[in-house]
mmCIF file of C-alpha atoms in Angstrom:
data_model
loop_
_atom_site.group_PDB
_atom_site.id
_atom_site.type_symbol
_atom_site.label_atom_id
_atom_site.label_comp_id
_atom_site.label_asym_id
_atom_site.label_seq_id
_atom_site.Cartn_x
_atom_site.Cartn_y
_atom_site.Cartn_z
ATOM 1 C CA MET A 1 0.000 0.000 0.000
ATOM 2 C CA SER A 2 1.474 3.378 -1.010
ATOM 3 C CA THR A 3 0.745 6.924 0.267
ATOM 4 C CA GLN A 4 0.887 9.876 -2.080
ATOM 5 C CA VAL A 5 1.029 13.447 -0.780
ATOM 6 C CA VAL A 6 -0.862 15.900 -2.916
ATOM 7 C CA ARG A 7 0.119 19.543 -2.375
ATOM 8 C CA PRO A 8 -2.520 22.287 -2.728
ATOM 9 C CA ALA A 9 -2.288 24.040 -6.029
ATOM 10 C CA GLY A 10 -0.358 27.296 -5.846
ATOM 11 C CA ALA A 11 0.925 26.845 -2.259
ATOM 12 C CA GLY A 12 4.324 28.237 -3.145
ATOM 13 C CA HIS A 13 2.828 31.300 -4.771
ATOM 14 C CA GLU A 14 0.567 31.938 -1.767
ATOM 15 C CA THR A 15 3.533 31.806 0.612
ATOM 16 C CA LEU A 16 5.481 34.217 -1.583
ATOM 17 C CA TRP A 17 2.606 36.716 -1.610
ATOM 18 C CA VAL A 18 2.223 36.503 2.171
ATOM 19 C CA LEU A 19 5.943 37.161 2.641
ATOM 20 C CA LEU A 20 5.852 40.091 0.220
ATOM 21 C CA ALA A 21 2.838 41.590 2.024
ATOM 22 C CA ALA A 22 4.570 41.250 5.408
ATOM 23 C CA ALA A 23 7.710 42.886 4.039
ATOM 24 C CA GLY A 24 5.611 45.733 2.641
ATOM 25 C CA VAL A 25 3.921 46.313 6.001
ATOM 26 C CA LEU A 26 7.295 46.374 7.775
ATOM 27 C CA ALA A 27 8.751 48.787 5.239
ATOM 28 C CA LEU A 28 5.752 51.103 5.559
ATOM 29 C CA ALA A 29 5.961 51.004 9.362
ATOM 30 C CA ALA A 30 9.675 51.800 9.268
ATOM 31 C CA LEU A 31 9.019 54.734 6.928
ATOM 32 C CA VAL A 32 6.301 56.161 9.183
ATOM 33 C CA VAL A 33 8.462 55.802 12.305
ATOM 34 C CA GLY A 34 11.408 57.411 10.537
ATOM 35 C CA VAL A 35 9.372 60.401 9.380
ATOM 36 C CA ARG A 36 7.777 60.966 12.793
ATOM 37 C CA SER A 37 11.046 60.641 14.694
ATOM 38 C CA GLN A 38 12.860 63.332 12.743
ATOM 39 C CA ALA A 39 14.312 65.853 15.171
ATOM 40 C CA PRO A 40 12.379 69.131 15.395
ATOM 41 C CA ALA A 41 14.419 72.215 14.755
ATOM 42 C CA ALA A 42 15.835 73.786 17.899
ATOM 43 C CA VAL A 43 14.093 76.951 19.021
ATOM 44 C CA ALA A 44 16.293 79.927 18.244
ATOM 45 C CA LEU A 45 17.257 82.188 21.131
ATOM 46 C CA ALA A 46 16.924 85.947 21.090
ATOM 47 C CA THR A 47 20.055 87.989 21.776
ATOM 48 C CA HIS A 48 18.856 88.762 25.321
ATOM 49 C CA GLN A 49 18.246 85.102 26.224
ATOM 50 C CA VAL A 50 20.360 82.195 27.478
ATOM 51 C CA ASP A 51 19.610 78.485 27.485
ATOM 52 C CA ALA A 52 19.091 77.052 30.976
ATOM 53 C CA ARG A 53 20.427 73.631 29.958
ATOM 54 C CA THR A 54 23.569 74.602 28.078
ATOM 55 C CA GLN A 55 24.555 78.125 29.146
ATOM 56 C CA LEU A 56 24.310 77.931 32.938
ATOM 57 C CA ASN A 57 26.906 76.296 35.131
ATOM 58 C CA ALA A 58 25.985 73.681 37.738
ATOM 59 C CA ALA A 59 25.498 76.186 40.578
ATOM 60 C CA GLU A 60 23.350 78.454 38.417
ATOM 61 C CA GLN A 61 21.273 75.510 37.236
ATOM 62 C CA GLY A 62 20.679 74.578 40.867
ATOM 63 C CA VAL A 63 19.469 78.080 41.770
ATOM 64 C CA HIS A 64 17.383 78.181 38.583
ATOM 65 C CA ALA A 65 15.674 74.911 39.524
ATOM 66 C CA ASP A 66 15.025 76.195 43.056
ATOM 67 C CA LEU A 67 13.485 79.383 41.649
ATOM 68 C CA LEU A 68 11.114 77.430 39.414
ATOM 69 C CA VAL A 69 9.893 75.422 42.417
ATOM 70 C CA ALA A 70 9.732 78.562 44.563
ATOM 71 C CA ALA A 71 7.620 80.316 41.932
ATOM 72 C CA ASP A 72 4.846 77.741 42.391
ATOM 73 C CA GLU A 73 4.971 78.137 46.165
ATOM 74 C CA ILE A 74 4.958 81.931 45.902
ATOM 75 C CA ALA A 75 1.935 81.811 43.605
ATOM 76 C CA ALA A 76 0.112 79.531 46.076
ATOM 77 C CA LEU A 77 0.901 81.863 48.976
ATOM 78 C CA ARG A 78 -0.160 84.870 46.919
ATOM 79 C CA ASP A 79 -3.515 83.272 46.139
ATOM 80 C CA GLU A 80 -4.006 82.125 49.726
ATOM 81 C CA ASP A 81 -3.122 85.456 51.368
ATOM 82 C CA GLN A 82 -4.347 87.701 48.527
ATOM 83 C CA ALA A 83 -0.951 89.386 48.671
ATOM 84 C CA MET A 84 2.595 88.659 47.583
ATOM 85 C CA PRO A 85 4.626 86.869 50.278
ATOM 86 C CA THR A 86 7.553 88.699 51.792
ATOM 87 C CA LEU A 87 11.116 87.436 51.777
ATOM 88 C CA ASP A 88 10.897 86.964 55.533
ATOM 89 C CA ARG A 89 7.925 84.654 55.040
ATOM 90 C CA LEU A 90 9.788 82.629 52.412
ATOM 91 C CA ARG A 91 12.805 82.325 54.714
ATOM 92 C CA GLU A 92 10.600 81.240 57.600
ATOM 93 C CA LEU A 93 9.248 78.473 55.381
ATOM 94 C CA GLY A 94 12.830 77.419 54.584
ATOM 95 C CA LEU A 95 12.158 77.825 50.875
ATOM 96 C CA PRO A 96 15.269 77.516 48.673
ATOM 97 C CA PRO A 97 17.073 79.462 47.387
ATOM 98 C CA PHE A 98 15.976 82.231 49.796
ATOM 99 C CA ALA A 99 16.664 80.318 53.015
ATOM 100 C CA PRO A 100 20.298 80.481 54.161
ATOM 101 C CA GLY A 101 22.258 77.297 54.588
ATOM 102 C CA PRO A 102 25.164 75.228 53.270
ATOM 103 C CA GLU A 103 23.490 74.609 49.919
ATOM 104 C CA ALA A 104 22.838 78.322 49.383
ATOM 105 C CA ARG A 105 26.463 79.121 50.242
ATOM 106 C CA ALA A 106 27.728 76.478 47.825
ATOM 107 C CA ARG A 107 25.671 78.036 45.035
ATOM 108 C CA GLY A 108 26.997 81.571 45.353
ATOM 109 C CA ALA A 109 25.550 82.790 48.678
ATOM 110 C CA HIS A 110 23.140 85.154 46.948
ATOM 111 C CA GLU A 111 21.816 88.135 48.877
ATOM 112 C CA TRP A 112 18.087 88.291 48.182
ATOM 113 C CA ARG A 113 15.836 91.334 48.026
ATOM 114 C CA SER A 114 12.324 91.912 46.757
ATOM 115 C CA SER A 115 11.710 94.618 44.190
ATOM 116 C CA PRO A 116 8.049 95.497 43.523
ATOM 117 C CA GLN A 117 6.873 97.172 40.346
ATOM 118 C CA GLY A 118 3.156 97.725 40.060
ATOM 119 C CA GLN A 119 1.479 94.490 41.086
ATOM 120 C CA ASP A 120 4.367 92.345 39.906
ATOM 121 C CA LEU A 121 7.197 91.394 42.227
ATOM 122 C CA ALA A 122 10.774 90.414 41.562
ATOM 123 C CA PHE A 123 13.053 88.521 43.917
ATOM 124 C CA VAL A 124 16.614 89.561 43.136
ATOM 125 C CA GLY A 125 19.594 87.511 44.246
ATOM 126 C CA ARG A 126 22.833 89.475 44.031
ATOM 127 C CA SER A 127 25.866 87.223 43.969
ATOM 128 C CA PRO A 128 28.998 88.148 45.939
ATOM 129 C CA GLU A 129 30.770 85.293 44.140
ATOM 130 C CA PRO A 130 30.018 85.718 40.415
ATOM 131 C CA GLN A 131 32.723 83.182 39.599
ATOM 132 C CA VAL A 132 30.556 80.565 41.341
ATOM 133 C CA ALA A 133 27.133 81.762 40.176
ATOM 134 C CA ALA A 134 25.915 84.967 38.605
ATOM 135 C CA SER A 135 23.159 87.172 40.003
ATOM 136 C CA LEU A 136 19.641 85.893 39.328
ATOM 137 C CA LEU A 137 16.178 87.428 39.336
ATOM 138 C CA LEU A 138 12.757 85.789 39.630
ATOM 139 C CA ARG A 139 9.836 87.880 38.401
ATOM 140 C CA VAL A 140 6.442 86.736 39.666
ATOM 141 C CA PRO A 141 3.447 88.448 38.081
ATOM 142 C CA ALA A 142 0.206 89.270 39.779
ATOM 143 C CA THR A 143 -2.849 87.374 38.572
ATOM 144 C CA VAL A 144 -4.763 89.439 36.058
ATOM 145 C CA GLY A 145 -8.530 89.531 35.820
ATOM 146 C CA PRO A 146 -10.766 87.491 33.526
ATOM 147 C CA ALA A 147 -10.035 87.878 29.840
ATOM 148 C CA ALA A 148 -12.548 88.089 27.022
ATOM 149 C CA ASP A 149 -12.937 84.311 27.001
ATOM 150 C CA GLY A 150 -14.002 84.351 30.652
ATOM 151 C CA HIS A 151 -10.890 82.567 31.951
ATOM 152 C CA ALA A 152 -8.322 84.066 34.293
ATOM 153 C CA HIS A 153 -4.931 84.577 32.671
ATOM 154 C CA GLU A 154 -1.526 85.029 34.229
ATOM 155 C CA HIS A 155 1.705 86.277 32.725
ATOM 156 C CA ALA A 156 4.492 83.735 32.769
ATOM 157 C CA VAL A 157 7.043 83.612 35.556
ATOM 158 C CA GLU A 158 10.431 84.790 34.304
ATOM 159 C CA ILE A 159 13.982 84.149 35.473
ATOM 160 C CA TRP A 160 16.821 86.475 34.485
ATOM 161 C CA ILE A 161 20.590 86.318 34.973
ATOM 162 C CA GLN A 162 23.269 89.021 35.036
ATOM 163 C CA ARG A 163 26.810 88.120 34.138
ATOM 164 C CA GLU A 164 28.130 91.308 32.557
ATOM 165 C CA GLY A 165 28.764 94.727 34.023
ATOM 166 C CA PRO A 166 28.810 95.747 37.674
ATOM 167 C CA VAL A 167 26.858 93.646 40.144
ATOM 168 C CA ALA A 168 23.989 95.966 41.076
ATOM 169 C CA TRP A 169 20.346 95.883 42.038
ATOM 170 C CA PRO A 170 18.108 96.474 38.989
ATOM 171 C CA GLU A 171 16.450 99.865 38.678
ATOM 172 C CA GLY A 172 13.438 98.374 36.897
ATOM 173 C CA ILE A 173 12.131 94.826 36.538
ATOM 174 C CA ASP A 174 10.267 95.013 33.233
ATOM 175 C CA GLY A 175 11.861 93.196 30.308
ATOM 176 C CA PRO A 176 13.261 96.193 28.374
ATOM 177 C CA ALA A 177 14.697 97.725 31.561
ATOM 178 C CA LEU A 178 16.420 94.481 32.503
ATOM 179 C CA VAL A 179 17.899 94.123 29.014
ATOM 180 C CA ARG A 180 19.262 97.680 29.178
ATOM 181 C CA GLN A 181 20.915 96.868 32.503
ATOM 182 C CA GLY A 182 22.671 93.789 31.150
ATOM 183 C CA TRP A 183 20.295 91.090 32.376
ATOM 184 C CA ARG A 184 19.461 88.151 30.118
ATOM 185 C CA GLN A 185 16.344 86.004 30.294
ATOM 186 C CA VAL A 186 16.840 82.322 31.104
ATOM 187 C CA VAL A 187 14.746 80.064 28.893
ATOM 188 C CA THR A 188 14.620 76.322 28.332
ATOM 189 C CA ARG A 189 15.172 75.390 24.713
ATOM 190 C CA TYR A 190 14.110 71.882 23.681
ATOM 191 C CA ASP A 191 15.713 70.117 20.740
ATOM 192 C CA ALA A 192 16.256 66.585 19.495
ATOM 193 C CA GLY A 193 17.777 65.434 22.756
ATOM 194 C CA VAL A 194 14.879 66.481 24.960
ATOM 195 C CA THR A 195 11.182 65.631 25.054
ATOM 196 C CA ARG A 196 9.306 68.300 23.161
ATOM 197 C CA LYS A 197 7.277 70.664 25.326
ATOM 198 C CA ASP A 198 6.429 74.340 25.610
ATOM 199 C CA THR A 199 9.421 76.610 26.061
ATOM 200 C CA ALA A 200 9.630 79.416 28.547
ATOM 201 C CA HIS A 201 9.031 82.931 27.365
#
C-alpha cells in the first residue's frame, strides 16, 4: 500500500505573496516611524536670552531649579493670602534658594531682596561670588482679571541672569529695563535630545 502526498495548487505562490505583504507592512511602518522621529528644529534664542540647559553652570542651574519650584509656592501663597509673600515669610518656610544654609552658600551665597513694580514682584539675588554663580532674578506676576474668554490669565514667571557689568540691584524689573541693565532672560530650549514641550518665554 502506497501513500501519495498531494500539495494544494499554488501553495508556493501563496507563501510568496504573504511574505511580500509582510515585508511591505514592515517597510511602511519603518518609513512612518522614521518620518515621525525626525528631530524638530531647535528653538532659536533671542540675543537677550540664554539656554538654561547649556549656558548655565551647575550652581546656576541649581538656583534656577530652586526658583522654578519657589515660583509655584509663591503663587500659592499669593492666592491664599491675597498678597505677595515677603522674603521673611519665604525664609521662615525654609524655601530655597531664599533660606540660608550650606546649599545656598555652595551656590553663590546670593543676597536676596524683593523689588516690587506695580502688582508684579521680583526677587533679586545678588551674587557676591560671580565666579561661582551669577546674580539671578525671579519675576512673579500678579494674577490678572478674567479675559474676554471668561478665563483668568496670568503672565508667565520669568527668570533672568546678570553676568556682565557691575553687580547691582536692577532699577526696573520690566523686560526692556532688565535688558538695558545687562540682564538676560533664562529660557529652556528643547531640541532633538529632549522631550518636546512648551518653552519658557
